[in-house]
Amino acid sequence: MIKSIGELFKKQGLAKSDFYSDKVRISIGMGTCGLANGAGDVFEAISDEVQKQGLDFVVRQVGCVGICQLEPIVDVLVPGLPRVFYHRMSAEKGRQLVSGISEGNFCTKWALARLGRDQLLVELDRPLDGRLNGLADVQDFEQLPFYKDQLKIALRNCGFVDPHNIEEYLAAGGYSALSKVLMEMGPEQIIDTIEKAGLRGRGGGGFVTGRKWRVCHQAPGHPKYIICNGDEGDPGAFMDRSVMESNPYVILEGMTIGAYAVGAEHGYIYVRLEYPLAVENLRGAIKQAREYGLLGENILGTGFGFDVQVSRGAGAFVCGEETALIASLMGLAGEPRTRNVYPAEKGLFGRPTIINNVETWANVPVIINKGWNWFAEIGSDKSKGTKVFSVVGKVRNTGLVEVPMGITLRRIIYDICGGILNERNFKGVQTGGPSGGCLPESLLDLQVDFDQLSEAGSMMGSGGMIVMDDHICVVEVARYFTEFLTRESCGKCTACREGLRRILEVLERITSGEGASGDIELLEELCSYIRNNSICGLGKTAPNPVLSTLRYFRDEYIAHIKQKKCPAGVCRKLTIFNVEPEKCKLCGKCIKVCPSGAVTGKKKQTPVIGQDKCIKCGLCREICPFEAVIVT
Amino acid sequence: MTLKKVGEIIDKYHGEDCWLVMILQDVQKEYNFLPVPALKRVAEKMQIPLSRVYNIATFYSSFSLEERGKHLVTLCNGTTCHLRGFDNLREEIDRQLGIRAGQTTKDKMFTLEVVACLGACALAPVMAIDQKCYGNMTPEKVRTIFESYRKTKKRKKSGK
């Protein structure tokens, strides 16, 4: 139990000397992505080998450094030398790596990069020295195309601290912001700092965080509540999962600062059901923070008390909407309410409540530590700081990318993420999840921030970015999102509940070749009706996928309706696959991959696709290295 | 079926009705689904109308009022998974197990659940069995995984 701020500083110092001991440290990235790629086996193999050889190495589990594509990632820190990252590790490679390190061999053939600093953002009083010892050929981490343009604020400690050990967070400068607040800042001053920094909610709405806090601070009523929205429901977005799994402490610190600013004593973190590891790590972190006197009554001996509980969602997308989330936390069905009164005045149990998303909370300690000036200088005119995007889909490097606001889509997709997979053509990018929009190639130079995205007919949302190539049918994508939203509509507003169903029917007709003239106009009419007659964000933005694809890809709708063709070769009823003999190199991959036995061929002959057996799954087209499977 | 556990679960949350969603999750974990007698017991013990318990149990998609299989197969239909071959996986599962979303195999071994997103989009398409996540799935991998489950089942049966 840390009883005072003075003791906290001492503890930080001790943690630091422990953290930077003279031992070799091997860290394995064990977030959900890592584990799904076999990080568990790698961890076991490395631990086992270290024990077997009787080595005095520290083996630890960390979260995710964001380049999910190359998991499992292992990093090795030999005192005095740069930290070396290894990618696509396996149990066997792990064992060999341990042997190699013990003999001074860095196994550079598996190395991804070396990093000359220990953390990416927090300055350290112990920088690693410049010796390279045979690592000169390994690329510098900060020069990797994937990381070069990134600036990590929310993700700063992810993949660098052990999410099960609060001392590592302390050693990395954790809780300095809380001690600063408790020692020298009053509530007004904190709120001013957050407001002047220009921090806007990272969950989608983009509301100015400081203003929300001020309303809550001034609102009468007691007790007040703090909520962290970890119900990251947008399919395709997983940055909040990464923070909750990899650095749960930063969320607790941010929430505690918020609680101190508005005078709250109790907080909730609402995590979606699909993130069991996040729940586990958050619960562990809360337990440790209580033991260390950083949560509970009388935090750091200042008399200020605050505690947090974790609540799990139960599989309802609409609960990401704040009034629905509050209803769910009260043990009710997650239905949104009209927002004539904001939760900051009347929220959980009818009391003033601040509700911010995970990424927003993760920004708070840094702003306090570094000052609002520093933060306000990053980003674009009206969107300050950085935003984490999860760039996924048909792109070469998938993963989490944290960049200053205002960077162009082109830089994110091409410079950072390496462009489109398999050298195909870029078709569009869906930003903002199901309620966002699909932006075409002509908008690649759009500067990404809250306002620019809204103007282009999309939105920031929680920061999902799904990159699509020319093998993706945007009409089908609009159908998919509408199907999702139809299912997730809570059913309270007739416009949303019934209107989305009607849109879905029209889209299903179009994608199955039964589109009729007048369908496009019908869609537009339905969209404007839903937008104007729904009370919550889900309904108001639900038409976005249809409207944005109609705006930028109208030709494709017309091709489906008039020519009864799906140019991308996705809509099954409108597609026929054939093999082009001139392009085919007789590798036979298509024959092997076909799940229905439709592709057949004799030796030295171009395979033939039996149309009666073909289920139009497109696997043969995806696997063909020569683009010989064509859509006719 | 003993309902003693239901009482214990409610006590863990001090009977506070704001934890109703979590209470039902724990009840579901205990019985593998939400049996009607358990729902009645929850309403009675917490002194809330059964209609409210039923409202929660039917509003949230993770609750099941029907008995589920021993293993829960979760297939992700997040945007990335959808674009990278969800349909092919769903069809392969249908071929292998003969079940569609929400259904359970006759031998009560597997229940298939389709969810919006597992948050492992970089590994799309993704499937999970009892929360163990499998990335970069193909129809072929689906076959291999279910084969290994069947083998374990046979081995257990023959006592090897």
mmCIF file with all atom_site columns, N, CA and C in Angstrom, chain A residues 33 36-37 68 235-236 238 241 272-273 283 309 312-315 328-334 392-393 398 476 480-481 484 572 617, chain B residues 17-19 21-22 25-26 52 55-56 59-62 77-80 82-84 88 91 95 116-117 119 121-123 131 133:
data_model
loop_
_atom_site.group_PDB
_atom_site.id
_atom_site.type_symbol
_atom_site.label_atom_id
_atom_site.label_alt_id
_atom_site.label_comp_id
_atom_site.label_asym_id
_atom_site.label_entity_id
_atom_site.label_seq_id
_atom_site.pdbx_PDB_ins_code
_atom_site.Cartn_x
_atom_site.Cartn_y
_atom_site.Cartn_z
_atom_site.occupancy
_atom_site.B_iso_or_equiv
_atom_site.pdbx_formal_charge
_atom_site.auth_seq_id
_atom_site.auth_comp_id
_atom_site.auth_asym_id
_atom_site.auth_atom_id
_atom_site.pdbx_PDB_model_num
ATOM 1   N N  . CYS A 1 33  ? -4.495  -11.068 -30.684 1.00 0.00 ? 33  CYS A N  1
ATOM 2   C CA . CYS A 1 33  ? -3.912  -11.397 -31.994 1.00 0.00 ? 33  CYS A CA 1
ATOM 3   C C  . CYS A 1 33  ? -2.734  -12.347 -31.839 1.00 0.00 ? 33  CYS A C  1
ATOM 4   N N  . ALA A 1 36  ? -3.910  -15.838 -30.857 1.00 0.00 ? 36  ALA A N  1
ATOM 5   C CA . ALA A 1 36  ? -4.544  -16.557 -31.960 1.00 0.00 ? 36  ALA A CA 1
ATOM 6   C C  . ALA A 1 36  ? -3.503  -17.072 -32.941 1.00 0.00 ? 36  ALA A C  1
ATOM 7   N N  . ASN A 1 37  ? -2.325  -16.452 -32.920 1.00 0.00 ? 37  ASN A N  1
ATOM 8   C CA . ASN A 1 37  ? -1.268  -16.895 -33.827 1.00 0.00 ? 37  ASN A CA 1
ATOM 9   C C  . ASN A 1 37  ? -0.266  -17.822 -33.146 1.00 0.00 ? 37  ASN A C  1
ATOM 10  N N  . CYS A 1 68  ? -0.213  -6.540  -35.903 1.00 0.00 ? 68  CYS A N  1
ATOM 11  C CA . CYS A 1 68  ? -0.866  -7.841  -35.702 1.00 0.00 ? 68  CYS A CA 1
ATOM 12  C C  . CYS A 1 68  ? -0.475  -8.862  -36.754 1.00 0.00 ? 68  CYS A C  1
ATOM 13  N N  . PRO A 1 235 ? -17.627 -3.405  -35.986 1.00 0.00 ? 235 PRO A N  1
ATOM 14  C CA . PRO A 1 235 ? -16.818 -4.476  -36.542 1.00 0.00 ? 235 PRO A CA 1
ATOM 15  C C  . PRO A 1 235 ? -15.646 -3.859  -37.318 1.00 0.00 ? 235 PRO A C  1
ATOM 16  N N  . GLY A 1 236 ? -14.467 -4.352  -37.096 1.00 0.00 ? 236 GLY A N  1
ATOM 17  C CA . GLY A 1 236 ? -13.307 -3.811  -37.796 1.00 0.00 ? 236 GLY A CA 1
ATOM 18  C C  . GLY A 1 236 ? -12.484 -2.868  -36.954 1.00 0.00 ? 236 GLY A C  1
ATOM 19  N N  . PHE A 1 238 ? -10.470 -2.393  -33.257 1.00 0.00 ? 238 PHE A N  1
ATOM 20  C CA . PHE A 1 238 ? -10.045 -3.155  -32.078 1.00 0.00 ? 238 PHE A CA 1
ATOM 21  C C  . PHE A 1 238 ? -8.974  -2.442  -31.274 1.00 0.00 ? 238 PHE A C  1
ATOM 22  N N  . ARG A 1 241 ? -9.710  -2.665  -27.491 1.00 0.00 ? 241 ARG A N  1
ATOM 23  C CA . ARG A 1 241 ? -9.340  -3.988  -26.986 1.00 0.00 ? 241 ARG A CA 1
ATOM 24  C C  . ARG A 1 241 ? -7.856  -4.026  -26.681 1.00 0.00 ? 241 ARG A C  1
ATOM 25  N N  . ARG A 1 272 ? -17.251 -5.145  -23.784 1.00 0.00 ? 272 ARG A N  1
ATOM 26  C CA . ARG A 1 272 ? -18.107 -6.070  -24.525 1.00 0.00 ? 272 ARG A CA 1
ATOM 27  C C  . ARG A 1 272 ? -17.702 -7.519  -24.269 1.00 0.00 ? 272 ARG A C  1
ATOM 28  N N  . LEU A 1 273 ? -18.703 -8.356  -24.388 1.00 0.00 ? 273 LEU A N  1
ATOM 29  C CA . LEU A 1 273 ? -18.570 -9.762  -24.032 1.00 0.00 ? 273 LEU A CA 1
ATOM 30  C C  . LEU A 1 273 ? -17.489 -10.483 -24.838 1.00 0.00 ? 273 LEU A C  1
ATOM 31  N N  . ARG A 1 283 ? -9.631  -6.590  -14.607 1.00 0.00 ? 283 ARG A N  1
ATOM 32  C CA . ARG A 1 283 ? -9.925  -7.005  -13.228 1.00 0.00 ? 283 ARG A CA 1
ATOM 33  C C  . ARG A 1 283 ? -8.643  -7.155  -12.430 1.00 0.00 ? 283 ARG A C  1
ATOM 34  N N  . GLN A 1 309 ? -15.440 -0.699  -10.993 1.00 0.00 ? 309 GLN A N  1
ATOM 35  C CA . GLN A 1 309 ? -15.878 -2.076  -11.209 1.00 0.00 ? 309 GLN A CA 1
ATOM 36  C C  . GLN A 1 309 ? -16.018 -2.343  -12.709 1.00 0.00 ? 309 GLN A C  1
ATOM 37  N N  . ARG A 1 312 ? -19.669 -6.499  -17.818 1.00 0.00 ? 312 ARG A N  1
ATOM 38  C CA . ARG A 1 312 ? -19.584 -7.066  -19.162 1.00 0.00 ? 312 ARG A CA 1
ATOM 39  C C  . ARG A 1 312 ? -20.844 -6.774  -19.943 1.00 0.00 ? 312 ARG A C  1
ATOM 40  N N  . GLY A 1 313 ? -20.677 -6.486  -21.215 1.00 0.00 ? 313 GLY A N  1
ATOM 41  C CA . GLY A 1 313 ? -21.835 -6.348  -22.087 1.00 0.00 ? 313 GLY A CA 1
ATOM 42  C C  . GLY A 1 313 ? -22.409 -7.730  -22.377 1.00 0.00 ? 313 GLY A C  1
ATOM 43  N N  . ALA A 1 314 ? -23.487 -7.779  -23.141 1.00 0.00 ? 314 ALA A N  1
ATOM 44  C CA . ALA A 1 314 ? -24.081 -9.084  -23.418 1.00 0.00 ? 314 ALA A CA 1
ATOM 45  C C  . ALA A 1 314 ? -24.423 -9.238  -24.893 1.00 0.00 ? 314 ALA A C  1
ATOM 46  N N  . GLY A 1 315 ? -23.654 -8.547  -25.729 1.00 0.00 ? 315 GLY A N  1
ATOM 47  C CA . GLY A 1 315 ? -23.853 -8.739  -27.159 1.00 0.00 ? 315 GLY A CA 1
ATOM 48  C C  . GLY A 1 315 ? -24.932 -7.856  -27.749 1.00 0.00 ? 315 GLY A C  1
ATOM 49  N N  . SER A 1 328 ? -28.036 -0.276  -19.775 1.00 0.00 ? 328 SER A N  1
ATOM 50  C CA . SER A 1 328 ? -27.542 -1.632  -19.579 1.00 0.00 ? 328 SER A CA 1
ATOM 51  C C  . SER A 1 328 ? -26.858 -1.774  -18.215 1.00 0.00 ? 328 SER A C  1
ATOM 52  N N  . LEU A 1 329 ? -26.104 -0.738  -17.825 1.00 0.00 ? 329 LEU A N  1
ATOM 53  C CA . LEU A 1 329 ? -25.422 -0.767  -16.525 1.00 0.00 ? 329 LEU A CA 1
ATOM 54  C C  . LEU A 1 329 ? -26.426 -0.752  -15.367 1.00 0.00 ? 329 LEU A C  1
ATOM 55  N N  . MET A 1 330 ? -27.641 -0.270  -15.648 1.00 0.00 ? 330 MET A N  1
ATOM 56  C CA . MET A 1 330 ? -28.652 -0.245  -14.604 1.00 0.00 ? 330 MET A CA 1
ATOM 57  C C  . MET A 1 330 ? -29.486 -1.523  -14.606 1.00 0.00 ? 330 MET A C  1
ATOM 58  N N  . GLY A 1 331 ? -29.056 -2.502  -15.409 1.00 0.00 ? 331 GLY A N  1
ATOM 59  C CA . GLY A 1 331 ? -29.767 -3.777  -15.434 1.00 0.00 ? 331 GLY A CA 1
ATOM 60  C C  . GLY A 1 331 ? -31.024 -3.745  -16.278 1.00 0.00 ? 331 GLY A C  1
ATOM 61  N N  . LEU A 1 332 ? -31.048 -2.882  -17.289 1.00 0.00 ? 332 LEU A N  1
ATOM 62  C CA . LEU A 1 332 ? -32.208 -2.785  -18.170 1.00 0.00 ? 332 LEU A CA 1
ATOM 63  C C  . LEU A 1 332 ? -31.795 -3.161  -19.594 1.00 0.00 ? 332 LEU A C  1
ATOM 64  N N  . ALA A 1 333 ? -32.772 -3.258  -20.471 1.00 0.00 ? 333 ALA A N  1
ATOM 65  C CA . ALA A 1 333 ? -32.461 -3.485  -21.877 1.00 0.00 ? 333 ALA A CA 1
ATOM 66  C C  . ALA A 1 333 ? -31.766 -2.231  -22.413 1.00 0.00 ? 333 ALA A C  1
ATOM 67  N N  . GLY A 1 334 ? -30.768 -2.425  -23.283 1.00 0.00 ? 334 GLY A N  1
ATOM 68  C CA . GLY A 1 334 ? -29.983 -1.284  -23.754 1.00 0.00 ? 334 GLY A CA 1
ATOM 69  C C  . GLY A 1 334 ? -30.680 -0.485  -24.826 1.00 0.00 ? 334 GLY A C  1
ATOM 70  N N  . VAL A 1 392 ? -7.424  -2.591  -41.653 1.00 0.00 ? 392 VAL A N  1
ATOM 71  C CA . VAL A 1 392 ? -7.584  -4.007  -41.958 1.00 0.00 ? 392 VAL A CA 1
ATOM 72  C C  . VAL A 1 392 ? -8.196  -4.165  -43.344 1.00 0.00 ? 392 VAL A C  1
ATOM 73  N N  . GLY A 1 393 ? -8.396  -5.383  -43.738 1.00 0.00 ? 393 GLY A N  1
ATOM 74  C CA . GLY A 1 393 ? -8.979  -5.632  -45.058 1.00 0.00 ? 393 GLY A CA 1
ATOM 75  C C  . GLY A 1 393 ? -7.899  -6.025  -46.039 1.00 0.00 ? 393 GLY A C  1
ATOM 76  N N  . THR A 1 398 ? -1.562  -5.128  -41.875 1.00 0.00 ? 398 THR A N  1
ATOM 77  C CA . THR A 1 398 ? -2.726  -4.796  -41.066 1.00 0.00 ? 398 THR A CA 1
ATOM 78  C C  . THR A 1 398 ? -2.279  -4.595  -39.628 1.00 0.00 ? 398 THR A C  1
ATOM 79  N N  . GLU A 1 476 ? -22.742 -5.061  -52.156 1.00 0.00 ? 476 GLU A N  1
ATOM 80  C CA . GLU A 1 476 ? -22.809 -6.151  -51.191 1.00 0.00 ? 476 GLU A CA 1
ATOM 81  C C  . GLU A 1 476 ? -22.362 -5.643  -49.817 1.00 0.00 ? 476 GLU A C  1
ATOM 82  N N  . TYR A 1 480 ? -24.370 -5.738  -46.443 1.00 0.00 ? 480 TYR A N  1
ATOM 83  C CA . TYR A 1 480 ? -23.839 -6.326  -45.209 1.00 0.00 ? 480 TYR A CA 1
ATOM 84  C C  . TYR A 1 480 ? -24.034 -5.394  -44.015 1.00 0.00 ? 480 TYR A C  1
ATOM 85  N N  . PHE A 1 481 ? -23.665 -4.105  -44.208 1.00 0.00 ? 481 PHE A N  1
ATOM 86  C CA . PHE A 1 481 ? -23.797 -3.160  -43.090 1.00 0.00 ? 481 PHE A CA 1
ATOM 87  C C  . PHE A 1 481 ? -25.268 -2.962  -42.717 1.00 0.00 ? 481 PHE A C  1
ATOM 88  N N  . PHE A 1 484 ? -26.420 -5.861  -40.725 1.00 0.00 ? 484 PHE A N  1
ATOM 89  C CA . PHE A 1 484 ? -25.886 -5.730  -39.371 1.00 0.00 ? 484 PHE A CA 1
ATOM 90  C C  . PHE A 1 484 ? -26.723 -4.752  -38.542 1.00 0.00 ? 484 PHE A C  1
ATOM 91  N N  . ARG A 1 572 ? -23.278 -13.714 -55.928 1.00 0.00 ? 572 ARG A N  1
ATOM 92  C CA . ARG A 1 572 ? -23.215 -15.046 -56.517 1.00 0.00 ? 572 ARG A CA 1
ATOM 93  C C  . ARG A 1 572 ? -24.151 -15.247 -57.698 1.00 0.00 ? 572 ARG A C  1
ATOM 94  N N  . CYS A 1 617 ? -17.937 -19.392 -54.735 1.00 0.00 ? 617 CYS A N  1
ATOM 95  C CA . CYS A 1 617 ? -17.309 -18.914 -53.505 1.00 0.00 ? 617 CYS A CA 1
ATOM 96  C C  . CYS A 1 617 ? -16.108 -18.018 -53.818 1.00 0.00 ? 617 CYS A C  1
ATOM 97  N N  . ASP B 2 17  ? -30.296 -4.997  -8.420  1.00 0.00 ? 17  ASP B N  1
ATOM 98  C CA . ASP B 2 17  ? -30.854 -5.273  -9.741  1.00 0.00 ? 17  ASP B CA 1
ATOM 99  C C  . ASP B 2 17  ? -30.059 -4.622  -10.872 1.00 0.00 ? 17  ASP B C  1
ATOM 100 N N  . CYS B 2 18  ? -29.161 -3.678  -10.557 1.00 0.00 ? 18  CYS B N  1
ATOM 101 C CA . CYS B 2 18  ? -28.353 -3.088  -11.630 1.00 0.00 ? 18  CYS B CA 1
ATOM 102 C C  . CYS B 2 18  ? -27.390 -4.127  -12.219 1.00 0.00 ? 18  CYS B C  1
ATOM 103 N N  . TRP B 2 19  ? -27.159 -5.211  -11.496 1.00 0.00 ? 19  TRP B N  1
ATOM 104 C CA . TRP B 2 19  ? -26.243 -6.233  -12.020 1.00 0.00 ? 19  TRP B CA 1
ATOM 105 C C  . TRP B 2 19  ? -26.993 -7.357  -12.738 1.00 0.00 ? 19  TRP B C  1
ATOM 106 N N  . VAL B 2 21  ? -27.835 -7.981  -15.768 1.00 0.00 ? 21  VAL B N  1
ATOM 107 C CA . VAL B 2 21  ? -27.226 -8.531  -16.992 1.00 0.00 ? 21  VAL B CA 1
ATOM 108 C C  . VAL B 2 21  ? -26.089 -9.487  -16.626 1.00 0.00 ? 21  VAL B C  1
ATOM 109 N N  . MET B 2 22  ? -25.259 -9.050  -15.681 1.00 0.00 ? 22  MET B N  1
ATOM 110 C CA . MET B 2 22  ? -24.125 -9.891  -15.260 1.00 0.00 ? 22  MET B CA 1
ATOM 111 C C  . MET B 2 22  ? -24.625 -11.151 -14.548 1.00 0.00 ? 22  MET B C  1
ATOM 112 N N  . GLN B 2 25  ? -25.661 -13.579 -17.017 1.00 0.00 ? 25  GLN B N  1
ATOM 113 C CA . GLN B 2 25  ? -24.485 -14.165 -17.687 1.00 0.00 ? 25  GLN B CA 1
ATOM 114 C C  . GLN B 2 25  ? -23.899 -15.284 -16.845 1.00 0.00 ? 25  GLN B C  1
ATOM 115 N N  . ASP B 2 26  ? -23.817 -15.033 -15.538 1.00 0.00 ? 26  ASP B N  1
ATOM 116 C CA . ASP B 2 26  ? -23.258 -16.062 -14.659 1.00 0.00 ? 26  ASP B CA 1
ATOM 117 C C  . ASP B 2 26  ? -24.179 -17.287 -14.589 1.00 0.00 ? 26  ASP B C  1
ATOM 118 N N  . ARG B 2 52  ? -39.360 -8.538  -16.678 1.00 0.00 ? 52  ARG B N  1
ATOM 119 C CA . ARG B 2 52  ? -38.118 -7.778  -16.811 1.00 0.00 ? 52  ARG B CA 1
ATOM 120 C C  . ARG B 2 52  ? -36.937 -8.734  -17.057 1.00 0.00 ? 52  ARG B C  1
ATOM 121 N N  . ASN B 2 55  ? -37.212 -9.830  -20.539 1.00 0.00 ? 55  ASN B N  1
ATOM 122 C CA . ASN B 2 55  ? -36.820 -8.725  -21.419 1.00 0.00 ? 55  ASN B CA 1
ATOM 123 C C  . ASN B 2 55  ? -35.304 -8.724  -21.625 1.00 0.00 ? 55  ASN B C  1
ATOM 124 N N  . ILE B 2 56  ? -34.572 -8.841  -20.543 1.00 0.00 ? 56  ILE B N  1
ATOM 125 C CA . ILE B 2 56  ? -33.107 -8.848  -20.638 1.00 0.00 ? 56  ILE B CA 1
ATOM 126 C C  . ILE B 2 56  ? -32.638 -10.098 -21.382 1.00 0.00 ? 56  ILE B C  1
ATOM 127 N N  . PHE B 2 59  ? -33.388 -9.551  -25.061 1.00 0.00 ? 59  PHE B N  1
ATOM 128 C CA . PHE B 2 59  ? -32.843 -8.357  -25.744 1.00 0.00 ? 59  PHE B CA 1
ATOM 129 C C  . PHE B 2 59  ? -31.392 -8.590  -26.157 1.00 0.00 ? 59  PHE B C  1
ATOM 130 N N  . TYR B 2 60  ? -30.601 -9.141  -25.261 1.00 0.00 ? 60  TYR B N  1
ATOM 131 C CA . TYR B 2 60  ? -29.163 -9.292  -25.525 1.00 0.00 ? 60  TYR B CA 1
ATOM 132 C C  . TYR B 2 60  ? -28.891 -10.607 -26.253 1.00 0.00 ? 60  TYR B C  1
ATOM 133 N N  . SER B 2 61  ? -28.129 -10.498 -27.335 1.00 0.00 ? 61  SER B N  1
ATOM 134 C CA . SER B 2 61  ? -28.001 -11.658 -28.212 1.00 0.00 ? 61  SER B CA 1
ATOM 135 C C  . SER B 2 61  ? -27.157 -12.787 -27.635 1.00 0.00 ? 61  SER B C  1
ATOM 136 N N  . SER B 2 62  ? -26.399 -12.524 -26.563 1.00 0.00 ? 62  SER B N  1
ATOM 137 C CA . SER B 2 62  ? -25.550 -13.606 -26.071 1.00 0.00 ? 62  SER B CA 1
ATOM 138 C C  . SER B 2 62  ? -26.320 -14.591 -25.192 1.00 0.00 ? 62  SER B C  1
ATOM 139 N N  . ASN B 2 77  ? -18.436 -12.526 -38.007 1.00 0.00 ? 77  ASN B N  1
ATOM 140 C CA . ASN B 2 77  ? -18.911 -11.906 -39.250 1.00 0.00 ? 77  ASN B CA 1
ATOM 141 C C  . ASN B 2 77  ? -18.682 -10.398 -39.169 1.00 0.00 ? 77  ASN B C  1
ATOM 142 N N  . GLY B 2 78  ? -17.538 -10.026 -38.613 1.00 0.00 ? 78  GLY B N  1
ATOM 143 C CA . GLY B 2 78  ? -17.145 -8.623  -38.646 1.00 0.00 ? 78  GLY B CA 1
ATOM 144 C C  . GLY B 2 78  ? -16.856 -8.239  -40.084 1.00 0.00 ? 78  GLY B C  1
ATOM 145 N N  . THR B 2 79  ? -16.724 -6.951  -40.345 1.00 0.00 ? 79  THR B N  1
ATOM 146 C CA . THR B 2 79  ? -16.579 -6.512  -41.732 1.00 0.00 ? 79  THR B CA 1
ATOM 147 C C  . THR B 2 79  ? -15.416 -7.196  -42.432 1.00 0.00 ? 79  THR B C  1
ATOM 148 N N  . THR B 2 80  ? -14.270 -7.229  -41.752 1.00 0.00 ? 80  THR B N  1
ATOM 149 C CA . THR B 2 80  ? -13.087 -7.797  -42.386 1.00 0.00 ? 80  THR B CA 1
ATOM 150 C C  . THR B 2 80  ? -13.271 -9.286  -42.645 1.00 0.00 ? 80  THR B C  1
ATOM 151 N N  . HIS B 2 82  ? -16.066 -10.771 -43.005 1.00 0.00 ? 82  HIS B N  1
ATOM 152 C CA . HIS B 2 82  ? -17.080 -10.901 -44.052 1.00 0.00 ? 82  HIS B CA 1
ATOM 153 C C  . HIS B 2 82  ? -16.437 -10.774 -45.431 1.00 0.00 ? 82  HIS B C  1
ATOM 154 N N  . LEU B 2 83  ? -15.506 -9.803  -45.543 1.00 0.00 ? 83  LEU B N  1
ATOM 155 C CA . LEU B 2 83  ? -14.872 -9.567  -46.838 1.00 0.00 ? 83  LEU B CA 1
ATOM 156 C C  . LEU B 2 83  ? -13.817 -10.609 -47.174 1.00 0.00 ? 83  LEU B C  1
ATOM 157 N N  . ARG B 2 84  ? -13.338 -11.288 -46.152 1.00 0.00 ? 84  ARG B N  1
ATOM 158 C CA . ARG B 2 84  ? -12.235 -12.222 -46.409 1.00 0.00 ? 84  ARG B CA 1
ATOM 159 C C  . ARG B 2 84  ? -12.660 -13.681 -46.319 1.00 0.00 ? 84  ARG B C  1
ATOM 160 N N  . ASN B 2 88  ? -17.692 -18.565 -46.895 1.00 0.00 ? 88  ASN B N  1
ATOM 161 C CA . ASN B 2 88  ? -17.118 -19.878 -47.198 1.00 0.00 ? 88  ASN B CA 1
ATOM 162 C C  . ASN B 2 88  ? -16.946 -20.716 -45.935 1.00 0.00 ? 88  ASN B C  1
ATOM 163 N N  . GLU B 2 91  ? -20.405 -21.947 -44.772 1.00 0.00 ? 91  GLU B N  1
ATOM 164 C CA . GLU B 2 91  ? -20.866 -23.081 -45.577 1.00 0.00 ? 91  GLU B CA 1
ATOM 165 C C  . GLU B 2 91  ? -20.111 -24.359 -45.230 1.00 0.00 ? 91  GLU B C  1
ATOM 166 N N  . ARG B 2 95  ? -21.500 -27.852 -43.895 1.00 0.00 ? 95  ARG B N  1
ATOM 167 C CA . ARG B 2 95  ? -21.179 -29.157 -44.495 1.00 0.00 ? 95  ARG B CA 1
ATOM 168 C C  . ARG B 2 95  ? -20.653 -30.135 -43.442 1.00 0.00 ? 95  ARG B C  1
ATOM 169 N N  . ALA B 2 116 ? -20.791 -10.321 -34.250 1.00 0.00 ? 116 ALA B N  1
ATOM 170 C CA . ALA B 2 116 ? -20.481 -9.166  -35.080 1.00 0.00 ? 116 ALA B CA 1
ATOM 171 C C  . ALA B 2 116 ? -18.986 -8.967  -35.249 1.00 0.00 ? 116 ALA B C  1
ATOM 172 N N  . CYS B 2 117 ? -18.211 -9.120  -34.201 1.00 0.00 ? 117 CYS B N  1
ATOM 173 C CA . CYS B 2 117 ? -16.771 -8.933  -34.357 1.00 0.00 ? 117 CYS B CA 1
ATOM 174 C C  . CYS B 2 117 ? -16.048 -9.442  -33.131 1.00 0.00 ? 117 CYS B C  1
ATOM 175 N N  . GLY B 2 119 ? -12.866 -8.799  -32.795 1.00 0.00 ? 119 GLY B N  1
ATOM 176 C CA . GLY B 2 119 ? -11.775 -7.850  -32.570 1.00 0.00 ? 119 GLY B CA 1
ATOM 177 C C  . GLY B 2 119 ? -10.406 -8.391  -32.919 1.00 0.00 ? 119 GLY B C  1
ATOM 178 N N  . CYS B 2 121 ? -9.387  -8.591  -36.185 1.00 0.00 ? 121 CYS B N  1
ATOM 179 C CA . CYS B 2 121 ? -9.599  -8.357  -37.617 1.00 0.00 ? 121 CYS B CA 1
ATOM 180 C C  . CYS B 2 121 ? -8.341  -8.545  -38.453 1.00 0.00 ? 121 CYS B C  1
ATOM 181 N N  . ALA B 2 122 ? -7.172  -8.349  -37.843 1.00 0.00 ? 122 ALA B N  1
ATOM 182 C CA . ALA B 2 122 ? -5.950  -8.486  -38.619 1.00 0.00 ? 122 ALA B CA 1
ATOM 183 C C  . ALA B 2 122 ? -5.727  -9.937  -39.027 1.00 0.00 ? 122 ALA B C  1
ATOM 184 N N  . LEU B 2 123 ? -6.434  -10.850 -38.367 1.00 0.00 ? 123 LEU B N  1
ATOM 185 C CA . LEU B 2 123 ? -6.254  -12.270 -38.662 1.00 0.00 ? 123 LEU B CA 1
ATOM 186 C C  . LEU B 2 123 ? -7.444  -12.834 -39.418 1.00 0.00 ? 123 LEU B C  1
ATOM 187 N N  . GLN B 2 131 ? -13.938 -19.813 -26.848 1.00 0.00 ? 131 GLN B N  1
ATOM 188 C CA . GLN B 2 131 ? -13.090 -18.643 -26.640 1.00 0.00 ? 131 GLN B CA 1
ATOM 189 C C  . GLN B 2 131 ? -11.638 -18.826 -27.077 1.00 0.00 ? 131 GLN B C  1
ATOM 190 N N  . CYS B 2 133 ? -9.223  -18.673 -29.992 1.00 0.00 ? 133 CYS B N  1
ATOM 191 C CA . CYS B 2 133 ? -9.378  -17.993 -31.268 1.00 0.00 ? 133 CYS B CA 1
ATOM 192 C C  . CYS B 2 133 ? -8.480  -18.615 -32.348 1.00 0.00 ? 133 CYS B C  1
#
